[in-house]
Short mmCIF file of C-alpha atoms in Angstrom, two decimals:
data_model
loop_
_atom_site.label_atom_id
_atom_site.label_comp_id
_atom_site.label_asym_id
_atom_site.label_seq_id
_atom_site.Cartn_x
_atom_site.Cartn_y
_atom_site.Cartn_z
CA MET E 20 8.50 21.29 87.96
CA ALA E 21 5.73 18.52 89.37
CA ILE E 22 4.90 16.49 87.21
CA PRO E 23 0.54 16.54 86.73
CA SER E 24 -1.18 13.54 88.37
CA SER E 25 -3.46 12.82 85.31
CA LEU E 26 0.35 12.15 83.55
CA GLN E 27 1.76 10.09 86.39
CA ARG E 28 -0.83 7.96 86.05
CA LEU E 29 -0.37 7.26 83.01
CA LEU E 30 3.02 6.99 82.24
CA PRO E 31 3.28 3.18 83.90
CA GLN E 32 0.79 2.19 81.55
CA VAL E 33 3.20 3.79 78.45
CA ILE E 34 6.64 1.90 79.98
CA LEU E 35 5.00 -1.78 80.46
CA GLY E 36 3.06 -1.20 76.88
CA ILE E 37 6.72 0.28 75.06
CA THR E 38 8.33 -3.09 77.67
CA ILE E 39 5.44 -5.99 76.87
CA LEU E 40 6.08 -4.57 72.31
CA ASN E 41 10.17 -5.06 73.32
CA LYS E 42 9.95 -7.92 74.70
CA ALA E 43 7.77 -9.75 72.45
CA GLY E 44 11.15 -9.35 69.84
CA GLY E 45 12.10 -12.11 71.83
CA ILE E 46 10.39 -14.28 70.42
CA TYR E 47 11.37 -13.80 67.28
CA GLY E 48 14.76 -14.36 68.49
CA ILE E 49 13.66 -17.48 69.91
CA LEU E 50 12.17 -18.10 66.22
CA SER E 51 15.31 -17.39 65.03
CA LEU E 52 16.74 -20.72 65.43
CA PHE E 53 14.34 -22.32 63.05
CA THR E 54 14.83 -20.36 60.43
CA GLY E 55 18.94 -21.03 60.28
CA HIS E 56 20.19 -17.93 62.14
CA PRO E 57 23.10 -18.04 63.77
CA ILE E 58 22.85 -16.99 67.68
CA ASP E 59 25.23 -17.35 70.72
CA PHE E 60 24.49 -18.62 74.17
CA TRP E 61 24.11 -15.36 75.60
CA GLN E 62 21.45 -13.98 72.75
CA TRP E 63 19.58 -17.36 73.46
CA LEU E 64 19.81 -16.17 77.28
CA TYR E 65 18.84 -12.82 77.14
CA ASN E 66 15.68 -13.56 74.19
CA SER E 67 14.57 -16.47 76.98
CA LEU E 68 14.58 -13.97 79.80
CA ALA E 69 12.21 -11.75 77.97
CA ILE E 70 9.89 -14.64 77.31
CA ILE E 71 9.65 -14.44 80.61
CA MET E 72 9.42 -11.58 81.79
CA LEU E 73 6.28 -10.53 79.18
CA PRO E 74 3.27 -11.77 81.00
CA VAL E 75 4.33 -10.21 84.47
CA TYR E 76 4.55 -6.97 82.63
CA ALA E 77 1.12 -7.97 80.44
CA THR E 78 -0.46 -9.55 83.72
CA ALA E 79 0.73 -5.73 85.39
CA LEU E 80 -0.73 -3.74 82.58
CA ILE E 81 -3.62 -5.79 82.56
CA ASN E 82 -4.88 -5.43 86.17
CA LEU E 83 -2.97 -2.25 86.63
CA ARG E 84 -7.04 -0.23 86.87
CA HIS E 85 -8.44 -3.41 89.02
CA LYS E 86 -7.67 -2.26 92.95
CA SER E 87 -8.00 -5.39 94.56
CA ARG E 88 -4.90 -6.53 92.17
CA ASN E 89 -2.86 -3.89 91.18
CA LEU E 90 -0.76 -3.59 94.03
CA ARG E 91 0.51 -7.03 94.12
CA LYS E 92 0.86 -7.32 90.27
CA ILE E 93 2.66 -3.99 90.28
CA SER E 94 5.01 -4.62 92.59
CA LEU E 95 5.84 -7.77 91.54
CA ALA E 96 6.69 -6.20 87.92
CA THR E 97 8.25 -3.44 89.57
CA VAL E 98 10.97 -5.85 91.16
CA VAL E 99 11.20 -7.74 87.88
CA TYR E 100 11.65 -4.50 86.59
CA LEU E 101 14.31 -3.40 88.22
CA ILE E 102 16.50 -7.10 88.00
CA ASP E 103 15.88 -6.42 84.25
CA THR E 104 17.01 -3.64 84.41
CA ILE E 105 20.52 -4.10 85.71
CA ILE E 106 20.47 -7.87 83.71
CA GLY E 107 19.98 -5.55 80.34
CA THR E 108 22.34 -2.76 81.06
CA LEU E 109 24.52 -6.01 81.89
CA TYR E 110 23.88 -7.22 78.61
CA THR E 111 24.22 -3.57 76.63
CA ILE E 112 28.11 -3.46 78.34
CA TYR E 113 28.40 -7.15 76.28
CA PHE E 114 27.03 -6.36 73.18
CA VAL E 115 28.79 -3.04 72.66
CA TYR E 116 32.36 -4.83 73.79
CA PHE E 117 31.00 -7.74 71.48
CA TRP E 118 30.58 -4.93 68.45
CA PHE E 119 34.09 -3.37 69.01
CA SER E 120 35.89 -6.25 68.97
CA SER E 121 35.00 -7.39 66.04
CA GLU E 122 34.77 -3.67 64.15
CA GLU E 123 38.76 -3.83 65.29
CA GLY E 124 39.19 -7.06 64.17
CA SER E 125 37.47 -5.65 60.22
CA THR E 126 39.57 -2.64 60.75
CA GLU E 127 43.13 -4.25 61.02
CA GLU E 128 42.31 -6.76 58.45
CA VAL E 129 41.14 -3.59 56.24
CA GLU E 130 44.41 -1.80 57.28
CA GLY E 131 46.75 -4.74 56.52
CA GLY E 132 45.86 -5.11 53.41
CA ALA E 133 45.76 -1.33 52.39
CA LEU E 134 49.39 -1.16 53.46
CA MET E 135 49.82 -4.32 50.72
CA ARG E 136 48.08 -2.79 48.23
CA ARG E 137 50.48 1.44 49.00
CA LYS E 138 52.76 -0.14 47.69
CA THR E 139 51.25 0.43 43.97
CA ASP E 140 49.69 2.98 44.56
CA ALA E 141 49.83 5.36 48.10
CA SER E 142 47.67 8.39 47.43
CA ASP E 143 44.60 6.43 46.50
CA GLU E 144 44.78 3.77 49.26
CA GLY E 145 45.76 7.07 51.95
CA ALA E 146 42.74 8.82 50.70
CA ASN E 147 40.46 5.41 50.96
CA LEU E 148 41.37 4.52 54.52
CA SER E 149 41.03 8.12 55.47
CA SER E 150 37.73 7.70 54.16
CA GLN E 151 37.44 4.50 56.27
CA SER E 152 38.07 5.96 59.55
CA ALA E 153 35.69 8.57 59.30
CA SER E 154 33.15 6.26 58.05
CA ALA E 155 33.87 4.47 61.02
CA GLY E 156 33.95 7.02 63.49
CA ARG E 157 31.19 8.19 62.74
CA GLU E 158 29.12 4.45 62.90
CA LEU E 159 30.83 4.66 66.68
CA PHE E 160 29.49 8.03 67.70
CA PHE E 161 26.38 6.94 66.97
CA ILE E 162 26.12 3.97 68.71
CA PHE E 163 27.57 5.47 71.91
CA ALA E 164 25.30 8.16 71.07
CA THR E 165 22.58 5.61 71.33
CA THR E 166 23.76 3.68 73.82
CA ILE E 167 23.70 6.75 76.47
CA ALA E 168 20.05 7.81 75.57
CA MET E 169 19.35 4.08 75.92
CA SER E 170 20.23 3.85 78.92
CA VAL E 171 19.38 7.09 80.26
CA VAL E 172 15.66 6.26 79.53
CA ARG E 173 15.62 2.87 81.05
CA ILE E 174 16.97 4.16 83.77
CA TYR E 175 14.82 7.22 84.06
CA PHE E 176 11.18 4.31 83.41
CA ALA E 177 12.95 2.54 86.22
CA LEU E 178 12.32 5.52 88.51
CA VAL E 179 9.04 6.43 87.31
CA ILE E 180 8.32 2.79 88.05
CA VAL E 181 9.78 2.35 91.00
CA SER E 182 7.74 5.73 92.36
CA PHE E 183 4.79 5.09 91.17
CA THR E 184 4.93 1.39 93.14
CA LYS E 185 5.65 3.75 95.74
CA ALA E 186 2.66 5.89 96.21
CA LEU E 187 0.85 2.87 95.29
CA LEU E 188 2.35 1.65 98.53
CA LYS E 189 1.99 4.07 100.52
CA LYS E 190 -2.49 4.56 99.62
CA ASN E 191 -2.56 0.99 100.34
CA SER E 192 -1.03 1.11 103.87
CA MET E 193 -3.25 4.27 104.78
CA GLU E 194 -6.17 2.55 103.76
CA GLN E 195 -5.12 -0.67 105.83
CA ARG E 196 -5.06 1.01 108.71
CA TYR E 197 -8.47 2.56 107.95
CA ARG E 198 -10.27 -0.50 107.73
CA ASP E 199 -8.55 -2.19 111.06
CA ASP E 200 -9.86 0.57 112.65
CA SER E 201 -13.90 0.64 110.96
CA ASN E 202 -13.04 -3.52 110.68
CA GLU E 203 -14.26 -3.06 107.13
CA PRO E 204 -13.57 -6.10 105.18
CA SER E 205 -10.95 -5.92 102.23
CA THR E 206 -11.85 -7.11 99.01
CA ALA E 207 -7.73 -8.25 98.14
CA ASP E 208 -8.03 -10.20 101.38
CA ALA E 209 -11.42 -11.73 100.27
CA GLU E 210 -9.44 -12.74 96.78
CA GLU E 211 -6.26 -14.01 98.23
CA THR E 212 -8.56 -16.32 100.01
CA GLU E 213 -10.35 -17.45 96.89
CA ILE E 214 -7.10 -18.46 95.85
CA LEU E 215 -5.63 -20.02 98.52
CA ASN E 216 -8.54 -22.41 98.49
CA SER E 217 -8.23 -23.25 95.24
CA THR E 218 -7.22 -26.99 94.05
CA GLY E 219 -5.96 -28.78 91.17
CA LEU E 220 -3.05 -28.20 89.04
CA THR E 221 -4.35 -24.37 88.02
CA GLY E 222 -4.75 -23.83 91.78
CA GLU E 223 -1.25 -24.64 92.56
CA PHE E 224 0.07 -22.09 89.82
CA LYS E 225 -2.32 -19.69 91.27
CA LYS E 226 -0.89 -20.04 94.85
CA PHE E 227 3.30 -19.63 93.51
CA MET E 228 2.16 -16.33 91.31
CA LEU E 229 0.20 -15.35 94.85
CA ASP E 230 2.91 -16.03 96.71
CA ILE E 231 5.46 -14.30 94.59
CA GLU E 232 3.54 -10.91 94.37
CA ILE E 233 3.11 -11.13 98.12
CA ARG E 234 6.97 -11.26 98.33
CA SER E 235 7.84 -8.78 96.63
CA LYS E 236 5.14 -6.41 97.91
CA GLU E 237 6.44 -6.95 100.69
CA PHE E 238 10.10 -6.20 99.70
CA LEU E 239 9.38 -3.26 97.99
CA ASP E 240 7.45 -2.15 100.94
CA ASP E 241 10.44 -2.41 103.39
CA LEU E 242 12.83 -0.72 101.03
CA LEU E 243 10.62 1.54 100.06
CA ASN E 244 8.73 2.77 103.01
#
């Protein structure tokens, strides 16, 4: 069943909004360093990447309806989102492995303690160990189910963003051919010229971002069309 066009336009906005809220959590992760909460290097790196990606998603959402800018902004956001999805998947595998390793160590301690105490009251300790095993099994199932569900949702979001960007690129290509035939000036070209003529530190930053956006657009144009 085809997705209505209104929903196709709404989904990217919702996905970007959810992603922005998710990445905003990276700020609290970094701030936890100042509150004495210990985080390892990989957690620090993941939170730092979240903060770096946050402005990209926010800018794409803000300019999503601005016709002269949305294609460049959403192209960069799409490339970043794909990279983010790969990194997020790798980190999910790492954190699940870290959790399992921690749980395995604690389970061994519990079982070792239970074996030492079983000499005094074997029946009570056996029942307690069985209850702990059932509880651990439910936790493992919940973690597996949640991880799989979130991974599926993340991949679906990535496909929606890619599909939306592909439609924008196709539409832009058709409009570009029309402008070439009619010699009609492009608003996007005029804006790019203004950025290229800007000076100062702010101007250099705008040029840098424009270059990345154009490269992202060209990369996705070659990849998807």
